[in-house]
mmCIF file of C-alpha atoms in Angstrom:
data_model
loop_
_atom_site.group_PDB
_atom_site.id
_atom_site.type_symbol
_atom_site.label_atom_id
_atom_site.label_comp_id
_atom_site.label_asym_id
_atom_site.label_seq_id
_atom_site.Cartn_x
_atom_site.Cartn_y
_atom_site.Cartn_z
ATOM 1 C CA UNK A 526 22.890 3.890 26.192
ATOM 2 C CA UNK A 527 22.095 7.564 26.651
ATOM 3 C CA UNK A 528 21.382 7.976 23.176
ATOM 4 C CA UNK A 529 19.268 4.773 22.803
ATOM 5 C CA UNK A 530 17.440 6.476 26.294
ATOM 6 C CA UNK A 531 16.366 9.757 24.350
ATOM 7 C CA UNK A 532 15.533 7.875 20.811
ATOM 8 C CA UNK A 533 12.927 5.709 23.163
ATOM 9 C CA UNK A 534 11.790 9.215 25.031
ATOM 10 C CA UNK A 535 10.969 10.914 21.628
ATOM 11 C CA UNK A 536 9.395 7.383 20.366
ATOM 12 C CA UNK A 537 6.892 7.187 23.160
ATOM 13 C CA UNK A 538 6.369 11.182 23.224
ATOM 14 C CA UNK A 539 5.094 11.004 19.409
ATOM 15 C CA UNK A 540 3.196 7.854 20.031
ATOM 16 C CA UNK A 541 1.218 9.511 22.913
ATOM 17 C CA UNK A 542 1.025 13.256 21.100
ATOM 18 C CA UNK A 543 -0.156 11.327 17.993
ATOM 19 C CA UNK A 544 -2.676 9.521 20.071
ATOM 20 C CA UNK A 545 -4.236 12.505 21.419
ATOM 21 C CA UNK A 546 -4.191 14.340 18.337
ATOM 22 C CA UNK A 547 -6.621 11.699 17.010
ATOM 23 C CA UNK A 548 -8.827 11.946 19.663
ATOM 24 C CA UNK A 549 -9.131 15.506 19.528
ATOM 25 C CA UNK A 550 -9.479 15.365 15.975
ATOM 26 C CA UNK A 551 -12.416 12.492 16.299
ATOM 27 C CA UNK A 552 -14.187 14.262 19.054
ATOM 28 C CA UNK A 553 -14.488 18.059 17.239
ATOM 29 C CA UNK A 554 -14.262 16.717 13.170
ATOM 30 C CA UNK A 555 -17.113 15.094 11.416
ATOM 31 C CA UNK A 556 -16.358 11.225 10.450
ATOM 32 C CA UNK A 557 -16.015 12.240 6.944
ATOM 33 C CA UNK A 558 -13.165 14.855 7.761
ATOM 34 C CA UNK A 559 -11.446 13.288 10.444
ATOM 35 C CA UNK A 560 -11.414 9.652 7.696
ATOM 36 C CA UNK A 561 -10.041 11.560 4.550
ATOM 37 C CA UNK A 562 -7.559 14.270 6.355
ATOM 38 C CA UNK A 563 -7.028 14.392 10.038
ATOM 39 C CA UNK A 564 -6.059 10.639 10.163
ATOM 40 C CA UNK A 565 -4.242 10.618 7.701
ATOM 41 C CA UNK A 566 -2.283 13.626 8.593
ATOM 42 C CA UNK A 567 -1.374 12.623 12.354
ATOM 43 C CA UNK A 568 -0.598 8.801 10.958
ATOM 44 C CA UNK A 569 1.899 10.201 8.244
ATOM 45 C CA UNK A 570 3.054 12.488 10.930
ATOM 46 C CA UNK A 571 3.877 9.718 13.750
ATOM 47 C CA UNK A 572 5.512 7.224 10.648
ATOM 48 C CA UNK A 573 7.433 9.984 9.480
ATOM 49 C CA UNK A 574 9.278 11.194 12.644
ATOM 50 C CA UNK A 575 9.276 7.243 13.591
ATOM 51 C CA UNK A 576 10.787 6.635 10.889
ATOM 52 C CA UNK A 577 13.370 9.798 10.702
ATOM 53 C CA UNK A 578 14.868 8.934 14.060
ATOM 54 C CA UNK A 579 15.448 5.412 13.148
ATOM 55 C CA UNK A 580 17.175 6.167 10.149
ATOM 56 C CA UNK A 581 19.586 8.096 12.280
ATOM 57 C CA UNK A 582 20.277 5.629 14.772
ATOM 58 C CA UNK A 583 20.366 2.938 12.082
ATOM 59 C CA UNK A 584 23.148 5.434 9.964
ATOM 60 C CA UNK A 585 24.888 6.690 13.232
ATOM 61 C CA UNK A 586 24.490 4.410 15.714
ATOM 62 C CA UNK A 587 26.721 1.124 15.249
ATOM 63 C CA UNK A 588 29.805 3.408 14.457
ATOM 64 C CA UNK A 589 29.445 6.352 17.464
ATOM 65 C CA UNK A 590 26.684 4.656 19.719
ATOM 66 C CA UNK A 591 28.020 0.845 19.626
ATOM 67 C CA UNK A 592 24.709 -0.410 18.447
ATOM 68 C CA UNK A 593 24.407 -3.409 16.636
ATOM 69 C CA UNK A 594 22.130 -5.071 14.354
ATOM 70 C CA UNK A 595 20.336 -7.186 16.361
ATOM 71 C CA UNK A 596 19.034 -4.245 18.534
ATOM 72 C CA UNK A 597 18.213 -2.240 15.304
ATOM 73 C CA UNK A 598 16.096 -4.567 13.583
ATOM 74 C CA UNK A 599 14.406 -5.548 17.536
ATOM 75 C CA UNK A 600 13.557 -2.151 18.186
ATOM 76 C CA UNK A 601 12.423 -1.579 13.788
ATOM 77 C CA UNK A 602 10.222 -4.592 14.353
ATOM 78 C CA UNK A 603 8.121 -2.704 17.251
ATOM 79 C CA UNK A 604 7.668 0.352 15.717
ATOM 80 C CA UNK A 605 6.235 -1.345 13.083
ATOM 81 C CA UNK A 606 4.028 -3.131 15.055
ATOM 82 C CA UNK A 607 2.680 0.091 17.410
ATOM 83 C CA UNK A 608 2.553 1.921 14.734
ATOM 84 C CA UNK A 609 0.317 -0.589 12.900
ATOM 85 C CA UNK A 610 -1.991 -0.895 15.914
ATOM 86 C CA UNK A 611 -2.470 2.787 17.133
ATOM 87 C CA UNK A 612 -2.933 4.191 13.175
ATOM 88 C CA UNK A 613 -6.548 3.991 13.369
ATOM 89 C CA UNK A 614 -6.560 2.318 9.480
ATOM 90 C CA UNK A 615 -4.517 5.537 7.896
ATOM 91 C CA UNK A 616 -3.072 4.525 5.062
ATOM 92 C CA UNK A 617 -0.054 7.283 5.897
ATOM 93 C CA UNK A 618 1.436 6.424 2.572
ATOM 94 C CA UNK A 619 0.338 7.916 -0.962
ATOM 95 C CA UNK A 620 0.879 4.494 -2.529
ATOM 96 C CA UNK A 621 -1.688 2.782 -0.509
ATOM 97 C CA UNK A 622 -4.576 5.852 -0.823
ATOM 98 C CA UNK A 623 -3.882 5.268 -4.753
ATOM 99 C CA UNK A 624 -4.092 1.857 -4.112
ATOM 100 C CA UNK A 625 -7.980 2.102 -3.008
ATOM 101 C CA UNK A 626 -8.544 4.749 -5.959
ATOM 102 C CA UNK A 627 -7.636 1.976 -8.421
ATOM 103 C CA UNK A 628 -9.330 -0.507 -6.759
ATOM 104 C CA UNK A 629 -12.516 1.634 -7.012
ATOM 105 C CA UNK A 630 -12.878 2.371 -3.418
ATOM 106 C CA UNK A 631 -12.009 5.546 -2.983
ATOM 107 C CA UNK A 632 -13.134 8.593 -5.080
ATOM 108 C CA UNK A 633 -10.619 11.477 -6.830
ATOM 109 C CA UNK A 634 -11.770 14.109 -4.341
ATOM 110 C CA UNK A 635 -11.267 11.979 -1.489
ATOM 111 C CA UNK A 636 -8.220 10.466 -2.745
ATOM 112 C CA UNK A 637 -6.599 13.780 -3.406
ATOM 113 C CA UNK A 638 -7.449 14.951 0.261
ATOM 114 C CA UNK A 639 -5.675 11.871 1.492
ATOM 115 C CA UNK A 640 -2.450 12.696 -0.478
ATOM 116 C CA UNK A 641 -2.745 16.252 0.458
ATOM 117 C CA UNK A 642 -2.617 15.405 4.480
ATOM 118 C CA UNK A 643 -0.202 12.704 4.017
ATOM 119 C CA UNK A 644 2.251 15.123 2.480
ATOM 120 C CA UNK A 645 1.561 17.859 5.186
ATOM 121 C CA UNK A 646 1.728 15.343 8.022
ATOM 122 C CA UNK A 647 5.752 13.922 6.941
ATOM 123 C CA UNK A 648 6.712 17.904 6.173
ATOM 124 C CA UNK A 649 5.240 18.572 10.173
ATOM 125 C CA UNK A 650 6.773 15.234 11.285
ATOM 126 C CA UNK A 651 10.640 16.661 9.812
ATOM 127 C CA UNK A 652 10.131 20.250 10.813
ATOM 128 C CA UNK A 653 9.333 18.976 14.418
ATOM 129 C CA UNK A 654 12.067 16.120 14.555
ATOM 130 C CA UNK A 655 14.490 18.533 13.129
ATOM 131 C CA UNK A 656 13.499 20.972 16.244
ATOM 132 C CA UNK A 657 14.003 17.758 18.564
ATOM 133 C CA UNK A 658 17.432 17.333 17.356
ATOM 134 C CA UNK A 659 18.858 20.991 17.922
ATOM 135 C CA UNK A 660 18.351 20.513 21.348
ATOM 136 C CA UNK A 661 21.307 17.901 21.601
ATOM 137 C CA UNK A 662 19.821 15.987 24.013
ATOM 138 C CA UNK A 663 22.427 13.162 23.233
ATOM 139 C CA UNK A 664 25.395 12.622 21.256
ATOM 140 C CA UNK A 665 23.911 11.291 18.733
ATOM 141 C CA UNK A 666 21.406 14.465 17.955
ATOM 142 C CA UNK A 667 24.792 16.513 18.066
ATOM 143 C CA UNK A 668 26.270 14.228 15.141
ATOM 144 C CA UNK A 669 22.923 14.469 12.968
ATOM 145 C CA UNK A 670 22.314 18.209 14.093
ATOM 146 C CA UNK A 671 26.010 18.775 12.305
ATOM 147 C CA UNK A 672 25.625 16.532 9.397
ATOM 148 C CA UNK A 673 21.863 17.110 8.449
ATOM 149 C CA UNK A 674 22.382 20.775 6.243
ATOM 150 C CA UNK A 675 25.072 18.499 4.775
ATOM 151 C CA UNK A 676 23.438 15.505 4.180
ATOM 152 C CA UNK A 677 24.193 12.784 1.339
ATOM 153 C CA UNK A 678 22.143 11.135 -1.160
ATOM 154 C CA UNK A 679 20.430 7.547 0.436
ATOM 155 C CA UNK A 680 20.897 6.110 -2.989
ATOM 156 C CA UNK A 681 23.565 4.295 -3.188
ATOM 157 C CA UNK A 682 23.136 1.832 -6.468
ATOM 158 C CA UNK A 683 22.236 2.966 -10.062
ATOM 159 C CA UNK A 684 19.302 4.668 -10.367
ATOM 160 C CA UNK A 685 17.828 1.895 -12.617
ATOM 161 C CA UNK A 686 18.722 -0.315 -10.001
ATOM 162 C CA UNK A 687 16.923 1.701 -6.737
ATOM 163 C CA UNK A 688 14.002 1.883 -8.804
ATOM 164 C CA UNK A 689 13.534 -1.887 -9.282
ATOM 165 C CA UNK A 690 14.963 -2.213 -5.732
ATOM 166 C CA UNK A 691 12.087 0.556 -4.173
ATOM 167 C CA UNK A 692 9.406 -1.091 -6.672
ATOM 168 C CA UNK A 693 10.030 -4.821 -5.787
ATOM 169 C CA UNK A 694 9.523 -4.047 -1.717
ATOM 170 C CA UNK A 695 6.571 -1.910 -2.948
ATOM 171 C CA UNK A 696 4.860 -4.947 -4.757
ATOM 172 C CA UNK A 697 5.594 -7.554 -1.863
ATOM 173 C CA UNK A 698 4.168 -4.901 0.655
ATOM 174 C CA UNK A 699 1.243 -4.277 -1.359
ATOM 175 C CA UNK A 700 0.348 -7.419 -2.192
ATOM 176 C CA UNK A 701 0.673 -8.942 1.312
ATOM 177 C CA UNK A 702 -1.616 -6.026 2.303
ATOM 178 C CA UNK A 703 -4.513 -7.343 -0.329
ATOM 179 C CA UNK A 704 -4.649 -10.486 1.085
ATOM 180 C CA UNK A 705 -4.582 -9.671 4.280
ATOM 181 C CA UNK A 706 -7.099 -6.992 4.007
ATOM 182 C CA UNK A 707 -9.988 -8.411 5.525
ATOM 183 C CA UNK A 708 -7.930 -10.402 8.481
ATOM 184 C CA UNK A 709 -8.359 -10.207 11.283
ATOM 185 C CA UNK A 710 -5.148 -7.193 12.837
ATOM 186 C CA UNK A 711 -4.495 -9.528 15.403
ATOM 187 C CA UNK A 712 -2.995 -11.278 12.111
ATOM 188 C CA UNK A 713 -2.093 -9.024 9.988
ATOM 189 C CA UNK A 714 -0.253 -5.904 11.712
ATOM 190 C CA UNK A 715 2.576 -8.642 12.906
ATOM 191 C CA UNK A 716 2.598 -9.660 9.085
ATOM 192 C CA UNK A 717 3.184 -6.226 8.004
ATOM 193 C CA UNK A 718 5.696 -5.685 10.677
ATOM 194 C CA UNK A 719 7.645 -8.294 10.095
ATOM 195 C CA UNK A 720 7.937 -8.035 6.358
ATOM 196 C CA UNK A 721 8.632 -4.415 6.507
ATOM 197 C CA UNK A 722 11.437 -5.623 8.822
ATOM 198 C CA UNK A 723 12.884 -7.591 6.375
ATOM 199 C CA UNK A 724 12.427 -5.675 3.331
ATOM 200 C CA UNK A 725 14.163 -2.310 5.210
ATOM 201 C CA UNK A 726 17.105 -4.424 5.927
ATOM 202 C CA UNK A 727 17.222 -6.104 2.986
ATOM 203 C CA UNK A 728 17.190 -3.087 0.953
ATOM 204 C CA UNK A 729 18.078 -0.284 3.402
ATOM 205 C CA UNK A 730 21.889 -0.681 2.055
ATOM 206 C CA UNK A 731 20.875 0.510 -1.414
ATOM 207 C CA UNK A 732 17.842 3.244 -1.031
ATOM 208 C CA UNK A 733 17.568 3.647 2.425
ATOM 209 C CA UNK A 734 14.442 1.376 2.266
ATOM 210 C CA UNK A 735 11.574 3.804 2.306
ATOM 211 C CA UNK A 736 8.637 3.008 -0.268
ATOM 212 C CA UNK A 737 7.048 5.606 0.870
ATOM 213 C CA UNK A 738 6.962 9.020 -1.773
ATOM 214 C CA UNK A 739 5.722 11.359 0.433
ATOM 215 C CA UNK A 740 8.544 10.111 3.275
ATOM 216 C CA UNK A 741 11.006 9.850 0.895
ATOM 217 C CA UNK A 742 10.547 13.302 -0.737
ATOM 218 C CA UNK A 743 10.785 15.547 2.567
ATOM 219 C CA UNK A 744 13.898 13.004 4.144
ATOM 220 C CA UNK A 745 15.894 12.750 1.208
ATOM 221 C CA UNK A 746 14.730 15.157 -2.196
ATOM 222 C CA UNK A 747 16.529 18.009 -0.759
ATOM 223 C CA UNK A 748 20.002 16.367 -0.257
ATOM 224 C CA UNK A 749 23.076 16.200 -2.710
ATOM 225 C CA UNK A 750 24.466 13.423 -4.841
ATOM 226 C CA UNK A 751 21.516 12.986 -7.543
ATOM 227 C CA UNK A 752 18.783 15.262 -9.223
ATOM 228 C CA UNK A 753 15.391 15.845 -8.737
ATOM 229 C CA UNK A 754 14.058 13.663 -12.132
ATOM 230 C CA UNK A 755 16.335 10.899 -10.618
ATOM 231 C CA UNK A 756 14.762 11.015 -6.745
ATOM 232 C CA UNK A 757 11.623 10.509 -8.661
ATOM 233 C CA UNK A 758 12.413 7.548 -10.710
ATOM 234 C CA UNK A 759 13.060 6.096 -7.847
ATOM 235 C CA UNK A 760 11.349 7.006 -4.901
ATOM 236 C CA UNK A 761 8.221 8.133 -6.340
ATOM 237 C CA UNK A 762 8.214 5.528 -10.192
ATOM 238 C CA UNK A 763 9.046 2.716 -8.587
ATOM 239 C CA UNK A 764 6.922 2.465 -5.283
ATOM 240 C CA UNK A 765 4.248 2.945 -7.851
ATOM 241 C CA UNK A 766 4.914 0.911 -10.477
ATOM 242 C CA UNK A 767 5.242 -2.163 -7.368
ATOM 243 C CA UNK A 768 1.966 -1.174 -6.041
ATOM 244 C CA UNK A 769 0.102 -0.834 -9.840
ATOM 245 C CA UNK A 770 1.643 -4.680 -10.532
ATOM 246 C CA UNK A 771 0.932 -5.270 -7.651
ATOM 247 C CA UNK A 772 -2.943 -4.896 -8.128
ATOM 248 C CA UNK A 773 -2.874 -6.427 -11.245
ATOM 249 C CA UNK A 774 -1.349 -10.002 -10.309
ATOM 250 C CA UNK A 775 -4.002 -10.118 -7.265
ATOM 251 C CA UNK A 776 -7.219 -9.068 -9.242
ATOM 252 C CA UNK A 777 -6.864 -9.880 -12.662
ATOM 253 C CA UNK A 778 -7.324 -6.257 -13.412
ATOM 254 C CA UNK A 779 -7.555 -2.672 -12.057
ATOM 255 C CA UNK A 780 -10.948 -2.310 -11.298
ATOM 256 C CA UNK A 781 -10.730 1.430 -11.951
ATOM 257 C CA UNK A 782 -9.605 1.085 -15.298
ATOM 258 C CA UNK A 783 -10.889 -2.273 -16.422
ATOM 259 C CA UNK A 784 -14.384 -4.635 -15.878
ATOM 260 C CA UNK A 785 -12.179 -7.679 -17.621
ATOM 261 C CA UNK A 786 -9.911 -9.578 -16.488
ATOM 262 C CA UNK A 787 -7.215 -9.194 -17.810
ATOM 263 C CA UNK A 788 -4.705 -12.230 -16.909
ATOM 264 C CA UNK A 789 -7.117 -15.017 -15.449
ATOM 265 C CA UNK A 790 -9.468 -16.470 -17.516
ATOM 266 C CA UNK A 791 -13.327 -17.311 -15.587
ATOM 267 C CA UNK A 792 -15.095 -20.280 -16.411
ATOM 268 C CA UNK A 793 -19.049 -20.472 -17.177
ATOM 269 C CA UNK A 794 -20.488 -21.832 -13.677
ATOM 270 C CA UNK A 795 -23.982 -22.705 -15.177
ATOM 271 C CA UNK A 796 -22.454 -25.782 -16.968
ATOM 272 C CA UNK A 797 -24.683 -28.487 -19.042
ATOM 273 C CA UNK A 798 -25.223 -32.196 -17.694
ATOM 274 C CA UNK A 799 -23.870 -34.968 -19.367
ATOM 275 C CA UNK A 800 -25.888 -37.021 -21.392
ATOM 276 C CA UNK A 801 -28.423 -34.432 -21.462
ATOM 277 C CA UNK A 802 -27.230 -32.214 -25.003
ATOM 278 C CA UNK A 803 -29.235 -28.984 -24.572
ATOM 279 C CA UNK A 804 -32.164 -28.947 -27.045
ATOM 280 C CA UNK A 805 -31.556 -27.579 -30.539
ATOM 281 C CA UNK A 806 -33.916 -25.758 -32.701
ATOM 282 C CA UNK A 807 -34.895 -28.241 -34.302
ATOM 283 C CA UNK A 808 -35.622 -30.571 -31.463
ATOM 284 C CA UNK A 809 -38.886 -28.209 -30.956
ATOM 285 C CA UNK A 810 -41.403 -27.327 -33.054
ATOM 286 C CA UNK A 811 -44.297 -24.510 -33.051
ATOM 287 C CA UNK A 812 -47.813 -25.709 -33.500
ATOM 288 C CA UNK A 813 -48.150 -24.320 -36.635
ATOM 289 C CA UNK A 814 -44.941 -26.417 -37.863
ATOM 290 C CA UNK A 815 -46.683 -29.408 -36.304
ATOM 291 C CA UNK A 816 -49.418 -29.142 -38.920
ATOM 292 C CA UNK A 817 -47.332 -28.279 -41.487
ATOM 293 C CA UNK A 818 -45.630 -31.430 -40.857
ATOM 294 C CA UNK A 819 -48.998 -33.668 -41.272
ATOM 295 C CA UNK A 820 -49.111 -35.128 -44.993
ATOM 296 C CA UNK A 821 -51.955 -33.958 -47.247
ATOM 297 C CA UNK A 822 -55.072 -35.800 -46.904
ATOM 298 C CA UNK A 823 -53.913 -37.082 -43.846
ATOM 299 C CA UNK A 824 -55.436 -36.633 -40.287
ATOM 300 C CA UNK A 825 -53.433 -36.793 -36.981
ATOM 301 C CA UNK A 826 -52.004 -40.093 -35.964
ATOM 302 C CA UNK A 827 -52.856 -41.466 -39.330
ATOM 303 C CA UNK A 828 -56.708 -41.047 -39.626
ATOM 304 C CA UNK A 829 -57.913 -39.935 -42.591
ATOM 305 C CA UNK A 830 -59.582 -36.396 -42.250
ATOM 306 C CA UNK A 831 -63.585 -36.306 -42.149
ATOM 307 C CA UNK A 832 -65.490 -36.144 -45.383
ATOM 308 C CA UNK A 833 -62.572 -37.596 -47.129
ATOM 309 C CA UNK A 834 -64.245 -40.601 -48.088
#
């Protein structure tokens, strides 16, 4: 239980360092700078080392700490869920900020930014947990401290396989977050928590369950068992390839790309009554074919035309 003790201490620690950081960053950054980088940093910074610590307890802990599933997935579930109420709306994944670019909310500058502090925020958010764990606080830190310099690939299934395996969770995740976009969070962080419970144990066994690139290149690029072009098939190709399809079944289209739709067809809503056949050309005429019309000699209605007789 000491180990569980010191995984909680660091938890809260980041969540209250992380929560400061914000407000520093709110109170002495313009709205425009704090929106595209500092938020984004700090929330890819507090998922990351969230995220890193509970990959270790989930790899170490039921074999030298006694922990079993039940706990793991409890304790998952409420990261999730603090995590989805103190980000302030950060994206904190590059997946999601390409997400908005394609659906035409978000411009390349601004998008790029967001990528840029997302990938600085996870490489702070190892450097710092990496720190945390030469201090051997626990057992548990001792174990990863040894076994980290060393570590092993986290795919462990075909590569073809991780890649549908990283791009199906992306496409659930994604899609779940387009329609629930404009809830309410009361509704829809518990959503997201609870399906990003599922899918990480569902597919934690084979990829480690990240669908996250920028997360999953710092954690896992830099360890042996598979090469570079192979990490990015499937930690970076397939996350994106879920999120793209993702788009596409919810909106027809990718707005960016496309004013169509694509895959749903729309229906004329200015529709003509029955029984009332919309008026041909010929069913009106012009003056000028009205008296056209009129036979020689003839006068309107029949009456023959004055001085005719």
């Amino acid at each position: 239980m000491a180990s569980l003790n010191v995984s909680l201490s660091f938890f809260f620690a980041t969540f209250v360092l992380c929560q400061a950081a914000r407000r520093a960053c709110k109170a002495l950054l313009p709205a425009g700078a704090y929106a595209s980088f500092a938020r984004e940093a700090v929330g890819a910074a507090q998922l990351g080392a969230c995220c890193l610590e509970m990959r270790m307890l989930a790899e170490l802990g039921p074999w030298a700490g006694g922990f079993g599933p039940d706990l793991l997935l409890t304790l998952l579930t409420l990261l999730f869920l603090v995590h989805g109420a103190t980000c302030d709306g950060a994206a904190a994944n590059p997946t999601v900020s390409l997400q908005d670019f394609l659906l035409a909310e978000a411009s390349v500058p601004r998008t790029l930014l967001k990528l840029a502090a997302q990938g600085l925020g996870v490489r702070a958010a190892c450097a710092l947990t990496r720190l945390y764990w030469a201090w051997e606080l626990c057992d548990l830190h001792v174990l990863q401290n040894l076994l980290d310099p060393h570590c092993s690939s986290p795919l462990r299934t075909p590569v073809s396989h991780g890649a549908l395996v990283e791009g199906a969770g992306a496409f659930f995740l994604h899609l779940t977050l387009l329609r629930l976009r404009n809830s309410l969070p009361a509704y829809r962080v518990p959503a997201v928590a609870l399906l990003a419970t599922v899918m990480t144990h569902t597919a934690g066994p084979f990829t480690s369950a990240f669908f996250n690139p920028a997360l999953a290149t710092w954690a896992t690029f830099h360890c042996s068992g598979h090469t570079l072009l192979e990490y990015m098939q499937v930690y970076w190709l397939g996350p994106l390839t879920g999120m793209v399809l993702a788009v596409l079944l919810y909106h027809g289209r990718l707005p960016r790309l496309f004013q169509r739709n694509l895959l749903y067809s729309q229906k004329n809503k200015y529709r003509t009554p029955r029984g009332k056949p919309a008026p041909g050309p010929r069913d009106t005429q012009t003056p000028a074919e009205g008296c056209r019309s009129r036979e020689p000699g003839r006068g309107g209605a029949g009456q023959p035309l004055p001085g005719s007789r």
